[in-house]
Coordinates of C-alpha atoms and ligand atoms in Angstrom, one line a residue:
M1 CA -24.1 -102.0 -31.0
K2 CA -22.5 -99.6 -32.8
K3 CA -24.2 -99.7 -36.6
G4 CA -23.8 -98.9 -39.5
K5 CA -21.5 -99.0 -42.7
R6 CA -17.8 -99.3 -43.3
L7 CA -16.5 -96.0 -45.7
P8 CA -13.5 -96.4 -48.0
I9 CA -11.0 -93.8 -46.9
F10 CA -9.4 -91.6 -49.2
E11 CA -5.7 -91.5 -48.7
L12 CA -2.7 -88.9 -49.1
G13 CA -3.1 -87.6 -52.7
N14 CA -6.5 -87.6 -52.9
P15 CA -7.7 -84.1 -53.7
L16 CA -10.8 -84.3 -52.5
L17 CA -8.7 -83.9 -48.9
R18 CA -7.1 -80.6 -50.1
K19 CA -10.2 -79.0 -50.3
I20 CA -11.8 -76.6 -47.8
A21 CA -14.9 -78.5 -46.9
K22 CA -18.4 -77.0 -47.1
P23 CA -20.9 -76.4 -43.9
A24 CA -23.8 -78.7 -43.5
K25 CA -27.0 -77.1 -43.6
F26 CA -29.9 -77.7 -41.1
P27 CA -32.2 -80.1 -41.0
L28 CA -29.6 -82.2 -41.8
S29 CA -31.1 -84.8 -44.3
E30 CA -31.3 -88.6 -43.5
S31 CA -28.0 -88.6 -45.9
I32 CA -25.9 -86.8 -44.0
R33 CA -27.4 -88.3 -40.9
T34 CA -26.1 -91.7 -42.1
L35 CA -22.8 -90.1 -43.5
I36 CA -22.6 -89.2 -40.2
R37 CA -23.5 -93.2 -38.2
D38 CA -21.3 -94.4 -41.1
M39 CA -18.3 -92.1 -40.6
S40 CA -19.1 -93.1 -36.9
F41 CA -18.8 -97.1 -37.5
T42 CA -15.8 -96.3 -39.6
M43 CA -13.6 -95.0 -36.6
Y44 CA -14.1 -97.7 -34.9
E45 CA -13.5 -100.5 -37.3
T46 CA -10.9 -98.7 -37.8
N47 CA -9.0 -97.4 -34.1
G48 CA -8.9 -94.1 -35.3
V49 CA -9.4 -91.6 -32.4
G50 CA -11.3 -89.0 -35.0
I51 CA -12.3 -89.4 -38.5
A52 CA -13.8 -85.8 -40.3
A53 CA -16.4 -86.1 -43.5
P54 CA -13.2 -85.4 -46.1
Q55 CA -11.7 -88.9 -45.2
V56 CA -14.7 -90.6 -46.9
G57 CA -15.0 -88.6 -49.8
A58 CA -17.9 -85.8 -48.1
S59 CA -16.2 -82.1 -48.8
L60 CA -19.1 -81.1 -45.9
Q61 CA -17.6 -80.0 -42.6
I62 CA -18.3 -82.4 -40.0
F63 CA -16.0 -84.4 -38.0
I64 CA -15.7 -86.8 -34.5
V65 CA -14.1 -86.5 -32.0
A66 CA -13.6 -89.4 -29.5
S67 CA -10.3 -89.7 -27.2
R68 CA -10.1 -93.8 -26.3
P69 CA -7.6 -96.3 -25.4
N70 CA -7.2 -98.8 -28.2
K71 CA -4.8 -100.4 -30.2
R72 CA -3.8 -97.3 -32.3
Y73 CA -3.5 -94.9 -29.0
P74 CA -2.7 -97.0 -25.7
Y75 CA -2.1 -93.6 -23.6
A76 CA -5.7 -92.1 -25.1
P77 CA -8.1 -90.3 -22.1
M78 CA -11.6 -91.2 -22.4
M79 CA -14.0 -88.8 -23.4
R80 CA -17.8 -88.8 -24.6
P81 CA -17.5 -89.4 -28.7
T82 CA -18.5 -86.4 -30.0
V83 CA -20.0 -85.1 -33.6
M84 CA -19.2 -81.8 -34.0
V85 CA -21.1 -80.0 -37.2
N86 CA -19.4 -76.4 -39.0
P87 CA -16.7 -76.2 -36.0
S88 CA -15.0 -73.4 -35.3
V89 CA -11.1 -73.0 -33.6
T90 CA -12.4 -69.8 -32.0
S91 CA -9.4 -69.8 -29.8
V92 CA -6.1 -71.1 -29.1
G93 CA -3.8 -71.5 -25.7
D94 CA -0.1 -70.2 -26.0
V95 CA 1.4 -73.3 -24.8
T96 CA 2.4 -75.6 -27.3
V97 CA 3.1 -79.4 -27.3
V98 CA 4.3 -81.3 -29.9
D99 CA 3.8 -85.1 -29.9
W100 CA 2.8 -88.3 -32.2
E101 CA 0.1 -87.8 -35.1
G102 CA -0.9 -90.5 -37.3
C103 CA -4.3 -90.6 -39.5
L104 CA -6.6 -93.1 -41.0
S105 CA -5.9 -91.1 -44.7
V106 CA -2.1 -91.8 -44.2
P107 CA -1.3 -95.5 -43.9
N108 CA 1.5 -96.4 -41.6
I109 CA 3.1 -92.8 -41.2
R110 CA 3.4 -91.2 -37.3
G111 CA 4.4 -87.4 -37.0
L112 CA 5.6 -85.0 -34.2
V113 CA 3.0 -82.3 -34.6
P114 CA 3.4 -79.1 -32.9
C115 CA 0.0 -78.3 -31.3
S116 CA -1.5 -76.1 -28.6
N117 CA -2.7 -77.6 -25.6
V118 CA -6.1 -75.9 -25.4
V119 CA -8.6 -75.3 -27.5
D120 CA -11.8 -73.3 -27.9
V121 CA -14.4 -74.7 -30.4
E122 CA -17.4 -73.7 -31.3
Y123 CA -20.0 -76.3 -33.0
Q124 CA -23.1 -77.9 -33.8
D125 CA -24.6 -80.5 -32.4
I126 CA -26.3 -82.9 -34.9
S127 CA -30.2 -81.4 -33.8
G128 CA -28.4 -77.8 -34.9
K129 CA -27.8 -76.9 -31.0
H130 CA -25.0 -74.8 -31.4
H131 CA -22.1 -75.5 -28.2
V132 CA -19.1 -73.7 -26.7
R133 CA -16.4 -75.7 -25.3
T134 CA -13.1 -76.3 -24.3
F135 CA -10.9 -78.6 -24.0
T136 CA -7.1 -79.6 -23.5
G137 CA -4.7 -82.5 -23.9
F138 CA -5.1 -85.4 -26.3
P139 CA -8.9 -84.1 -27.0
A140 CA -7.4 -80.4 -27.9
R141 CA -5.3 -82.3 -30.9
I142 CA -7.9 -84.7 -32.0
I143 CA -10.0 -81.4 -32.3
Q144 CA -7.5 -79.0 -34.5
H145 CA -6.3 -82.4 -36.4
E146 CA -9.6 -82.5 -37.5
F147 CA -10.5 -79.1 -37.8
A148 CA -7.0 -79.3 -40.4
H149 CA -9.0 -82.1 -42.2
I150 CA -11.8 -79.5 -42.9
R151 CA -9.3 -76.8 -44.1
G152 CA -7.7 -78.7 -46.7
L153 CA -4.8 -80.1 -44.5
L154 CA -3.4 -83.2 -43.2
F155 CA -1.2 -83.7 -40.2
T156 CA 1.7 -84.1 -42.6
D157 CA 1.3 -80.2 -42.6
R158 CA 1.9 -79.1 -39.5
V159 CA 5.1 -80.9 -38.9
K160 CA 7.7 -79.2 -38.3
S161 CA 10.6 -80.9 -40.1
S162 CA 10.1 -83.7 -42.7
K163 CA 12.4 -85.5 -40.6
D164 CA 10.0 -85.7 -38.0
L165 CA 7.7 -88.0 -39.9
Y166 CA 8.4 -91.9 -39.4
A167 CA 7.3 -95.0 -40.9
Q168 CA 5.4 -96.7 -38.4
A169 CA 8.0 -99.6 -37.7
E170 CA 10.5 -97.1 -36.8
F171 CA 7.9 -95.2 -34.7
E172 CA 7.6 -98.4 -32.7
K173 CA 11.3 -99.3 -32.6
M174 CA 11.9 -96.0 -31.5
L175 CA 9.3 -96.8 -29.2
A176 CA 10.2 -100.0 -27.6
R177 CA 13.8 -98.3 -27.4
R178 CA 12.5 -95.6 -25.4
T179 CA 10.0 -97.8 -23.0
K180 CA 13.3 -99.1 -22.0
T181 CA 15.7 -97.1 -21.1
E182 CA 12.4 -94.3 -19.4
V183 CA 10.6 -94.2 -16.7
P184 CA 7.3 -94.5 -17.7
K185 CA 4.0 -90.9 -17.5
S186 CA 2.3 -92.1 -14.6
A187 CA -0.2 -89.4 -15.9
Ligands
NI1 NI1 -6.4 -87.6 -39.7

């Protein structure tokens, strides 16, 4: 059982989402540890595959990446949920992939966002231990999305054109049309 409290999500227009988040100091305080637990709980409750501290009103460089198939992202691959504290993306691959994103802070909107297929990321875990890891595919996309949050950016800033933004209902209609006419991906 995942314990925690469901936190209110700050939404597009809230100035806190536009601030550059501050690094977290180690050892993490009890209140930051509780915040991370509550962020995780909130992410699972809302079918998110990631969540960043500014989305729950804490301007700190902390996010959780937890790709898994769910209602909002049925084709997301499974990964071990990872808390990243003070992360930095140290390099990105040359291949840009365009795919759909959504965000708990931008309700009912989806957008086609270009991002790199591979990222190298350095971060600390909750005990302060440093990690250097490479992620590819959808987890790499989540990391770039969450990293943008702690830099004061949202996916709506990262679309190539505002025409690539869809209302959720139109997004679902478009997917339904596509699955009728296209062979589904075997991956
Ligand atoms: Ni988001």
